[in-house]
Amino acid sequence: MSVKTPSRLEKILDSGQLAVTSECGPPRGSDPEAITKKAKMIRNYVDAINITDNQTSVTRLCSLAACIHLKLMGIEPTLQMVVRDRNRIALQSDILGAASFDIHNILCLSGDHQKFGDCPQGQNVFDIDSMQLIQTVRHMRDEGKFLGGDDIQRPPQMFVGAAANPFADPFEIRVPRLAKKVAAGAEFIQTQCIYNLDKFELWMKQARDRGLHEKIYILAGVTPFKSVGMAKYMKNRVPGMDVPDDVVKRMAGVPKEKQPEEGIAICVETIQRLKECEGVRGFHIMAIEWEEKVPEIVERSGLYPRPRD
Amino acid sequence: MIIAEKKPIEEVIEMVKDFRKILIVGCNECVTVCEAGGKREVAVLASSLRMYFMNQGKDTQIDEVTLERQCDREYLEEIRNRIEQYDVVISLACGVGVQFLAETYSRFPVYPGVNTCFMGVTEERGVWSERCQGCGQCILGSTGGICPISRCAKRLLNGPCGGSTKGKCEISKDLDCAWQLIIDRLKELDRLDEYEQIAPIKDWSTERAGGPRRVVREDVRQ
């Protein structure tokens, strides 16, 4: 792997240092402070910040605009882009829009079904899928061309990421699916939240067996639990999430006021264990509406200070 | 076949309550098989309407006829002589039949008596499910005979998404994950290695996206 874009995240990963990314969900309104406040809390503790794209299909301020706010603050954003809401014209157009602000990271996703959100009666698009979005960004960047074949003036220079869920079914194709994303052109992976470490390590081993860890940077995804209620919710209600019983038990085993602390401890232990896992090149900390805890998690995991330019 | 569902009687009444001579036209094809618009459903709707109008004290004539098909002109011609006596027609055919009937007899108001749902199969009596969306460019050869366009909630050509859990789709525990089915089938056919071939971006111009479609076959055209 060699550096192909001006992305700082790519540079850090290429240097061999463990990268740290986090994410912020944009507000359900137009107040930019909702974004800038969260970003200020964590900016010195992470290398790049993902902005989610109408996550769980709930309508929010758009990912692109929120990324621009970060960029203007001098923070490196990662534009999350789902294929649920835009066709290939809109996707390419938004990629160019992001590129015009020198946004250098993109995460290509399918997007949750609109059934989960505030517009379950809406239409979905799915003109292309997440695999094909990876191909599209690479095509635009590397060939300097639109999908339609015409030349792009000043093509986007984006480090291309994808998600991987080592816990979704069927397990046997989880690694072939990763291989497929590598073949499509993905350069980094941010995984689903990891609570079942044994299963994650098995997935990593199978990925290593195919040499995939040398073809793509894998950032292990973690989310601290705030409460046992959240652990149970994630276990039972969030599709594709694997929360083992003993983790829920551990959260339930401490008094309510101590549960946030326990959740952070589990998160830090997860990172510490996975730092030793060959092929894990960094961490993606998704502290859902709990961004103020990111600095503590990063520090306690021994990932602070972050590299300086 | 085309699967349809009967419209609620209240909705049908709302459409025709001001008419006094009503003809209900059933169809002997798909909607008969899925028990939404065949001869029997025509009879049931007719008696419900008769009862409604009787209770309202309104003298209303309601007649029944079921054609072989409503998507072919020759069968629609069968009612040309009698349609003059009515002021409204309720068609229990799929949306195709309703439109062709309305096109053929443009002077008559034609109302739909069913909601047309999808192209599908009878899984068991009383259970129908979707199998095809008529995208105009069949890819079943590369997906083990299972269509991700009609059966995946996100019509992913390179699935499954991260929401596939225990063989089920993220949107409903009652819905099979199409990609789980595809993978199971490829495995059964000893073709799982094909899973790693990336399906290219699809040309949707042969689908609804390309505008209303038409097939012209010069070899059979008269």
Short mmCIF file of N, CA and C in Angstrom, two decimals, chain A residues 88 111-113 115-116 124-129 131-132 135-136 147 165 168-170 172-174 176-177 179-180 184 210 239-240, chain B residues 153-167 170-172 180 183 187 192 195-204:
data_model
loop_
_atom_site.label_atom_id
_atom_site.label_comp_id
_atom_site.label_asym_id
_atom_site.label_seq_id
_atom_site.Cartn_x
_atom_site.Cartn_y
_atom_site.Cartn_z
N ARG A 88 -27.05 7.72 -9.01
CA ARG A 88 -25.65 7.89 -9.40
C ARG A 88 -25.32 9.34 -9.81
N GLY A 111 -26.61 1.95 3.84
CA GLY A 111 -27.61 2.73 4.58
C GLY A 111 -28.69 1.82 5.11
N ASP A 112 -29.15 2.13 6.33
CA ASP A 112 -30.25 1.36 6.91
C ASP A 112 -31.50 1.55 6.05
N HIS A 113 -32.34 0.58 6.07
CA HIS A 113 -33.60 0.70 5.33
C HIS A 113 -34.44 1.84 5.92
N LYS A 115 -37.32 2.05 6.60
CA LYS A 115 -38.34 1.57 7.55
C LYS A 115 -38.02 1.98 8.99
N PHE A 116 -36.71 2.10 9.29
CA PHE A 116 -36.30 2.39 10.67
C PHE A 116 -36.39 3.87 11.04
N ASN A 124 -37.03 4.51 -1.63
CA ASN A 124 -35.57 4.41 -1.54
C ASN A 124 -35.00 4.35 -2.95
N VAL A 125 -33.69 4.52 -3.04
CA VAL A 125 -33.11 4.63 -4.37
C VAL A 125 -32.32 3.36 -4.74
N PHE A 126 -31.22 3.12 -4.03
CA PHE A 126 -30.39 1.94 -4.30
C PHE A 126 -30.17 1.75 -5.81
N ASP A 127 -29.77 2.82 -6.46
CA ASP A 127 -29.44 2.78 -7.88
C ASP A 127 -28.17 1.95 -8.04
N ILE A 128 -27.20 2.20 -7.14
CA ILE A 128 -26.00 1.36 -7.07
C ILE A 128 -25.89 0.89 -5.62
N ASP A 129 -25.06 -0.11 -5.37
CA ASP A 129 -24.91 -0.56 -3.99
C ASP A 129 -23.57 -0.08 -3.43
N MET A 131 -20.85 -1.56 -2.68
CA MET A 131 -19.69 -2.11 -3.39
C MET A 131 -19.43 -1.27 -4.65
N GLN A 132 -20.49 -0.95 -5.34
CA GLN A 132 -20.37 -0.19 -6.59
C GLN A 132 -20.05 1.29 -6.32
N GLN A 135 -16.38 1.38 -6.09
CA GLN A 135 -15.84 1.38 -7.46
C GLN A 135 -15.99 2.76 -8.11
N THR A 136 -17.13 3.38 -7.85
CA THR A 136 -17.40 4.68 -8.46
C THR A 136 -16.39 5.74 -8.00
N LEU A 147 -18.92 8.18 -14.28
CA LEU A 147 -19.41 6.86 -14.67
C LEU A 147 -19.84 6.86 -16.14
N ASN A 165 -19.04 -5.74 8.67
CA ASN A 165 -19.67 -6.26 9.88
C ASN A 165 -19.27 -7.72 10.04
N ALA A 168 -22.41 -10.08 11.12
CA ALA A 168 -23.67 -10.32 10.40
C ALA A 168 -23.64 -11.74 9.84
N ASP A 169 -24.79 -12.20 9.45
CA ASP A 169 -24.91 -13.53 8.87
C ASP A 169 -24.92 -13.41 7.36
N PRO A 170 -24.60 -14.45 6.64
CA PRO A 170 -23.95 -15.67 7.11
C PRO A 170 -22.46 -15.43 7.36
N GLU A 172 -19.87 -17.30 7.15
CA GLU A 172 -18.90 -17.85 6.19
C GLU A 172 -18.55 -16.92 5.03
N ILE A 173 -19.42 -15.96 4.73
CA ILE A 173 -19.07 -15.05 3.63
C ILE A 173 -18.56 -13.71 4.14
N ARG A 174 -18.39 -13.56 5.44
CA ARG A 174 -17.93 -12.26 5.96
C ARG A 174 -16.53 -11.92 5.43
N PRO A 176 -14.99 -13.46 2.63
CA PRO A 176 -15.13 -13.26 1.18
C PRO A 176 -15.71 -11.88 0.84
N ARG A 177 -16.63 -11.41 1.69
CA ARG A 177 -17.23 -10.09 1.43
C ARG A 177 -16.19 -8.98 1.61
N ALA A 179 -13.04 -9.43 1.10
CA ALA A 179 -12.19 -9.56 -0.10
C ALA A 179 -12.82 -8.86 -1.29
N LYS A 180 -14.13 -8.95 -1.35
CA LYS A 180 -14.86 -8.32 -2.44
C LYS A 180 -14.74 -6.79 -2.36
N ALA A 184 -13.07 -4.30 -4.96
CA ALA A 184 -13.81 -3.16 -5.51
C ALA A 184 -12.99 -1.87 -5.40
N ARG A 210 -5.99 -14.94 4.22
CA ARG A 210 -6.07 -14.59 2.80
C ARG A 210 -5.21 -13.38 2.47
N PRO A 239 -30.04 -4.54 14.19
CA PRO A 239 -29.72 -5.61 13.25
C PRO A 239 -28.21 -5.79 13.09
N GLY A 240 -27.79 -7.04 13.05
CA GLY A 240 -26.39 -7.33 12.77
C GLY A 240 -25.44 -7.04 13.92
N ALA B 153 -34.54 -6.07 0.29
CA ALA B 153 -35.22 -4.80 0.57
C ALA B 153 -34.44 -3.60 0.03
N LYS B 154 -33.14 -3.81 -0.24
CA LYS B 154 -32.32 -2.73 -0.78
C LYS B 154 -31.87 -3.04 -2.21
N ARG B 155 -32.48 -4.05 -2.78
CA ARG B 155 -32.14 -4.55 -4.12
C ARG B 155 -30.63 -4.54 -4.38
N LEU B 156 -29.87 -5.02 -3.40
CA LEU B 156 -28.41 -5.02 -3.54
C LEU B 156 -27.96 -6.09 -4.52
N LEU B 157 -27.11 -5.68 -5.44
CA LEU B 157 -26.57 -6.65 -6.39
C LEU B 157 -25.33 -7.32 -5.82
N ASN B 158 -24.76 -6.70 -4.78
CA ASN B 158 -23.61 -7.29 -4.10
C ASN B 158 -23.92 -7.33 -2.61
N GLY B 159 -24.86 -8.17 -2.25
CA GLY B 159 -25.25 -8.27 -0.84
C GLY B 159 -24.50 -9.38 -0.15
N PRO B 160 -24.84 -9.72 1.09
CA PRO B 160 -25.90 -9.08 1.88
C PRO B 160 -25.36 -7.84 2.58
N CYS B 161 -26.27 -7.01 3.07
CA CYS B 161 -25.84 -5.86 3.87
C CYS B 161 -25.58 -6.34 5.29
N GLY B 162 -25.15 -5.43 6.13
CA GLY B 162 -24.81 -5.81 7.51
C GLY B 162 -26.03 -6.11 8.37
N GLY B 163 -27.20 -5.96 7.82
CA GLY B 163 -28.41 -6.18 8.61
C GLY B 163 -28.97 -7.59 8.55
N SER B 164 -28.31 -8.46 7.78
CA SER B 164 -28.79 -9.84 7.66
C SER B 164 -28.52 -10.60 8.95
N THR B 165 -29.59 -11.09 9.57
CA THR B 165 -29.44 -11.78 10.86
C THR B 165 -30.20 -13.10 10.86
N LYS B 166 -29.49 -14.14 11.13
CA LYS B 166 -30.07 -15.49 11.19
C LYS B 166 -30.95 -15.79 9.98
N GLY B 167 -30.48 -15.39 8.83
CA GLY B 167 -31.21 -15.69 7.60
C GLY B 167 -32.36 -14.75 7.30
N GLU B 170 -33.21 -7.29 7.71
CA GLU B 170 -33.27 -6.34 8.82
C GLU B 170 -34.63 -5.69 8.97
N ILE B 171 -35.42 -5.66 7.91
CA ILE B 171 -36.70 -4.96 8.04
C ILE B 171 -37.81 -5.83 8.63
N SER B 172 -37.64 -7.15 8.62
CA SER B 172 -38.69 -8.01 9.19
C SER B 172 -38.18 -9.42 9.45
N GLN B 180 -28.89 -14.38 1.84
CA GLN B 180 -28.69 -15.66 2.53
C GLN B 180 -29.17 -16.79 1.61
N ILE B 183 -26.68 -17.28 -1.23
CA ILE B 183 -25.46 -17.95 -0.77
C ILE B 183 -25.72 -19.44 -0.52
N LYS B 187 -24.02 -22.44 -2.65
CA LYS B 187 -23.29 -23.50 -1.95
C LYS B 187 -23.82 -24.86 -2.40
N LEU B 192 -20.07 -21.47 -4.77
CA LEU B 192 -19.90 -20.36 -3.83
C LEU B 192 -18.75 -19.42 -4.22
N TYR B 195 -19.50 -16.08 -5.62
CA TYR B 195 -19.95 -14.98 -4.75
C TYR B 195 -18.99 -13.79 -4.85
N GLU B 196 -17.71 -14.08 -5.05
CA GLU B 196 -16.73 -12.99 -5.03
C GLU B 196 -16.65 -12.19 -6.32
N GLN B 197 -17.41 -12.60 -7.32
CA GLN B 197 -17.44 -11.77 -8.53
C GLN B 197 -18.31 -10.55 -8.25
N ILE B 198 -17.78 -9.39 -8.54
CA ILE B 198 -18.54 -8.17 -8.26
C ILE B 198 -19.55 -7.93 -9.38
N ALA B 199 -20.81 -7.82 -8.97
CA ALA B 199 -21.84 -7.52 -9.97
C ALA B 199 -21.67 -6.08 -10.40
N PRO B 200 -21.62 -5.83 -11.71
CA PRO B 200 -21.40 -4.46 -12.18
C PRO B 200 -22.62 -3.57 -11.94
N ILE B 201 -22.39 -2.28 -12.01
CA ILE B 201 -23.48 -1.31 -11.88
C ILE B 201 -24.54 -1.63 -12.93
N LYS B 202 -25.77 -1.66 -12.48
CA LYS B 202 -26.84 -2.11 -13.36
C LYS B 202 -27.37 -0.99 -14.25
N ASP B 203 -27.70 -1.39 -15.47
CA ASP B 203 -28.38 -0.50 -16.40
C ASP B 203 -29.88 -0.57 -16.09
N TRP B 204 -30.38 0.46 -15.45
CA TRP B 204 -31.79 0.45 -15.05
C TRP B 204 -32.70 1.01 -16.14
#
